[in-house]
Amino acid sequence: MLLQQTNGNIKLINAEPSHMEKTLEKLKECGCNIIIERDQILLKAPEKLFKVDIETEPYPGFPTDMQSIFVATLIKSDGISSMKENIFENRYKYVTELKKMAVNIIQEDRKIKITGEKNIKATNLKAMDLRGGAALVIAALQADGITEISNIEYILRGYENLDEKLRKLGAKIKVEEGE
């Protein structure tokens, strides 16, 4: 999977906003403008996200499944954000891969601190699992240049037609044979 940077607005159709309250709350805290219309969510991100502190919790709290996605989203934010994983141990396998991109992340047990960087380096990465792989995709879309992610069967199995959906948002993405 080859990826290049993208920017844009997002419109989710057939969404259930009531199931995403904590996630949407944290996106708003990051500076995103969110409009909810019944089963649709319109999101416009600011040029630079604000820092945010997050702790995973059982439903209806902030979902552990969104943890890696948010960490990757915050790598270019303004300031130092933090994420504390309270549900599962050893859920930060993807952090080692993010560090290859010159991302400033410090891990202390179940908590990590993410210092927003201006420039994220494109490089070769390896997906270790579904959600960590998705985090690598998000990070790659913020990097300067082309990032190649290997071991993408996790991502492709868990996110149907992800490449097509990202292309609709303006991403330059290519899934190559044998990946």
Coordinates of C-alpha atoms in Angstrom, one line a residue:
M1 CA 0.0 0.0 0.0
L2 CA 1.5 3.3 -1.1
L3 CA 0.1 6.6 0.4
Q4 CA 0.5 10.3 0.0
Q5 CA -0.8 13.3 1.9
T6 CA -4.4 14.5 1.8
N7 CA -6.6 17.2 3.3
G8 CA -10.4 17.7 3.2
N9 CA -13.8 17.7 4.7
I10 CA -15.6 14.5 5.5
K11 CA -19.3 13.5 5.3
L12 CA -20.3 10.2 6.9
I13 CA -23.6 8.8 5.6
N14 CA -25.7 6.2 7.4
A15 CA -23.9 6.9 10.6
E16 CA -25.2 6.5 14.1
P17 CA -24.0 9.6 16.0
S18 CA -25.3 8.5 19.3
H19 CA -22.8 5.5 19.2
M20 CA -19.9 7.9 18.7
E21 CA -20.6 10.6 21.3
K22 CA -17.2 10.4 23.1
T23 CA -15.3 10.2 19.8
L24 CA -17.1 13.2 18.4
E25 CA -16.6 15.1 21.7
K26 CA -12.9 14.6 21.4
L27 CA -12.8 15.6 17.8
K28 CA -14.6 18.8 18.8
E29 CA -12.1 19.4 21.5
C30 CA -9.3 19.1 18.9
G31 CA -11.0 22.0 17.0
C32 CA -13.1 20.1 14.5
N33 CA -16.3 21.6 13.4
I34 CA -19.0 18.9 13.4
I35 CA -22.5 19.1 12.2
I36 CA -24.9 16.2 12.9
E37 CA -28.0 15.7 10.7
R38 CA -29.9 12.6 11.8
D39 CA -27.8 9.8 10.3
Q40 CA -25.1 12.0 8.8
I41 CA -22.0 13.6 10.3
L42 CA -20.2 16.4 8.5
L43 CA -16.7 17.2 9.8
K44 CA -14.3 20.0 8.9
A45 CA -10.9 19.8 10.6
P46 CA -8.9 22.9 11.3
E47 CA -5.6 23.4 9.6
K48 CA -3.9 22.2 12.8
L49 CA -5.6 20.2 15.5
F50 CA -5.5 21.3 19.1
K51 CA -3.9 19.1 21.7
V52 CA -6.1 16.8 23.7
D53 CA -5.9 14.4 26.6
I54 CA -7.8 11.1 26.3
E55 CA -8.3 8.0 28.4
T56 CA -10.0 4.9 27.1
E57 CA -13.0 3.7 29.0
P58 CA -15.7 1.0 28.7
Y59 CA -18.8 2.1 26.6
P60 CA -20.1 4.7 26.7
G61 CA -16.7 6.2 27.4
F62 CA -13.9 6.8 24.8
P63 CA -13.5 3.5 22.9
T64 CA -10.3 1.6 23.0
D65 CA -10.7 0.8 19.4
M66 CA -10.3 4.5 18.5
Q67 CA -7.1 4.9 20.6
S68 CA -4.5 4.2 17.8
I69 CA -6.6 6.2 15.3
F70 CA -6.5 9.2 17.5
V71 CA -2.8 8.9 18.3
A72 CA -2.0 8.9 14.6
T73 CA -4.4 11.8 14.0
L74 CA -2.6 13.9 16.7
I75 CA 1.0 13.5 15.4
K76 CA 0.8 16.9 13.7
S77 CA -1.4 18.6 16.4
D78 CA -0.5 21.8 18.2
G79 CA 1.1 21.0 21.5
I80 CA 1.5 17.8 23.6
S81 CA -1.4 15.4 23.7
S82 CA -1.8 12.3 25.8
M83 CA -3.5 8.9 25.5
K84 CA -4.0 6.5 28.4
E85 CA -5.1 3.0 27.5
N86 CA -7.2 1.7 30.4
I87 CA -8.8 -1.4 28.8
F88 CA -6.1 -3.5 27.2
E89 CA -2.4 -4.0 27.9
N90 CA 0.2 -4.0 25.2
R91 CA -2.0 -2.0 22.7
Y92 CA 0.8 0.3 21.5
K93 CA 2.7 -2.0 19.1
Y94 CA 2.2 0.5 16.3
V95 CA 4.1 3.2 18.2
T96 CA 7.5 1.8 17.1
E97 CA 6.4 2.1 13.5
L98 CA 5.2 5.7 14.0
K99 CA 8.6 6.6 15.5
K100 CA 10.2 5.6 12.2
M101 CA 8.4 8.6 10.7
A102 CA 10.1 11.1 13.1
V103 CA 7.0 11.2 15.2
N104 CA 7.7 12.4 18.8
I105 CA 6.0 9.8 21.1
I106 CA 7.0 8.9 24.6
Q107 CA 5.5 5.8 26.1
E108 CA 5.3 5.2 29.9
D109 CA 3.5 2.0 30.7
R110 CA -0.2 2.5 29.6
K111 CA 0.2 6.2 28.8
I112 CA 1.8 7.9 25.8
K113 CA 2.5 11.6 25.1
I114 CA 2.4 12.8 21.5
T115 CA 4.2 16.0 20.6
G116 CA 2.8 17.4 17.4
E117 CA 5.5 17.7 14.7
K118 CA 5.5 20.0 11.7
N119 CA 7.1 17.5 9.3
I120 CA 6.4 13.8 9.3
K121 CA 8.8 11.6 7.3
A122 CA 7.5 9.2 4.7
T123 CA 9.1 5.8 5.1
N124 CA 8.5 2.0 4.9
L125 CA 6.2 0.7 7.6
K126 CA 4.8 -2.7 8.7
A127 CA 1.3 -3.2 10.0
M128 CA 1.1 -5.4 13.1
D129 CA -2.6 -5.6 13.5
L130 CA -5.9 -4.1 12.3
R131 CA -6.2 -0.9 14.4
G132 CA -2.5 -0.3 14.5
G133 CA -2.4 -0.7 10.7
A134 CA -5.2 1.8 10.3
A135 CA -3.1 4.2 12.5
L136 CA -0.2 3.8 10.1
V137 CA -2.5 4.6 7.2
I138 CA -3.6 7.8 8.9
A139 CA 0.0 8.8 9.7
A140 CA 1.1 8.1 6.2
L141 CA -1.5 10.4 4.8
Q142 CA 0.1 13.2 6.9
A143 CA 3.6 12.5 5.8
D144 CA 5.6 14.4 3.3
G145 CA 6.3 12.0 0.4
I146 CA 5.3 8.4 -0.3
T147 CA 4.9 5.9 2.6
E148 CA 4.8 2.2 1.9
I149 CA 3.0 -0.1 4.3
S150 CA 3.6 -3.8 4.2
N151 CA 1.7 -6.6 5.9
I152 CA -1.6 -4.9 5.0
E153 CA -3.7 -8.0 5.0
Y154 CA -4.8 -7.0 8.5
I155 CA -6.0 -3.6 7.2
L156 CA -7.7 -5.0 4.1
R157 CA -9.5 -7.7 6.1
G158 CA -10.9 -5.2 8.6
Y159 CA -11.7 -2.2 6.5
E160 CA -13.7 -3.0 3.4
N161 CA -12.6 -1.0 0.3
L162 CA -10.5 1.4 2.5
D163 CA -8.4 2.5 -0.5
E164 CA -11.5 3.5 -2.5
K165 CA -13.0 5.3 0.4
L166 CA -9.8 7.3 1.0
R167 CA -9.5 8.1 -2.7
K168 CA -12.9 9.7 -2.5
L169 CA -11.5 12.0 0.2
G170 CA -8.6 13.0 -2.0
A171 CA -6.0 10.5 -0.9
K172 CA -3.4 9.2 -3.3
I173 CA -3.3 5.6 -2.4
K174 CA -2.4 2.4 -4.3
V175 CA -2.7 -1.2 -3.1
E176 CA -0.1 -3.3 -5.0
E177 CA -0.4 -7.0 -5.8
G178 CA 1.3 -9.3 -3.3
E179 CA 0.8 -7.0 -0.3

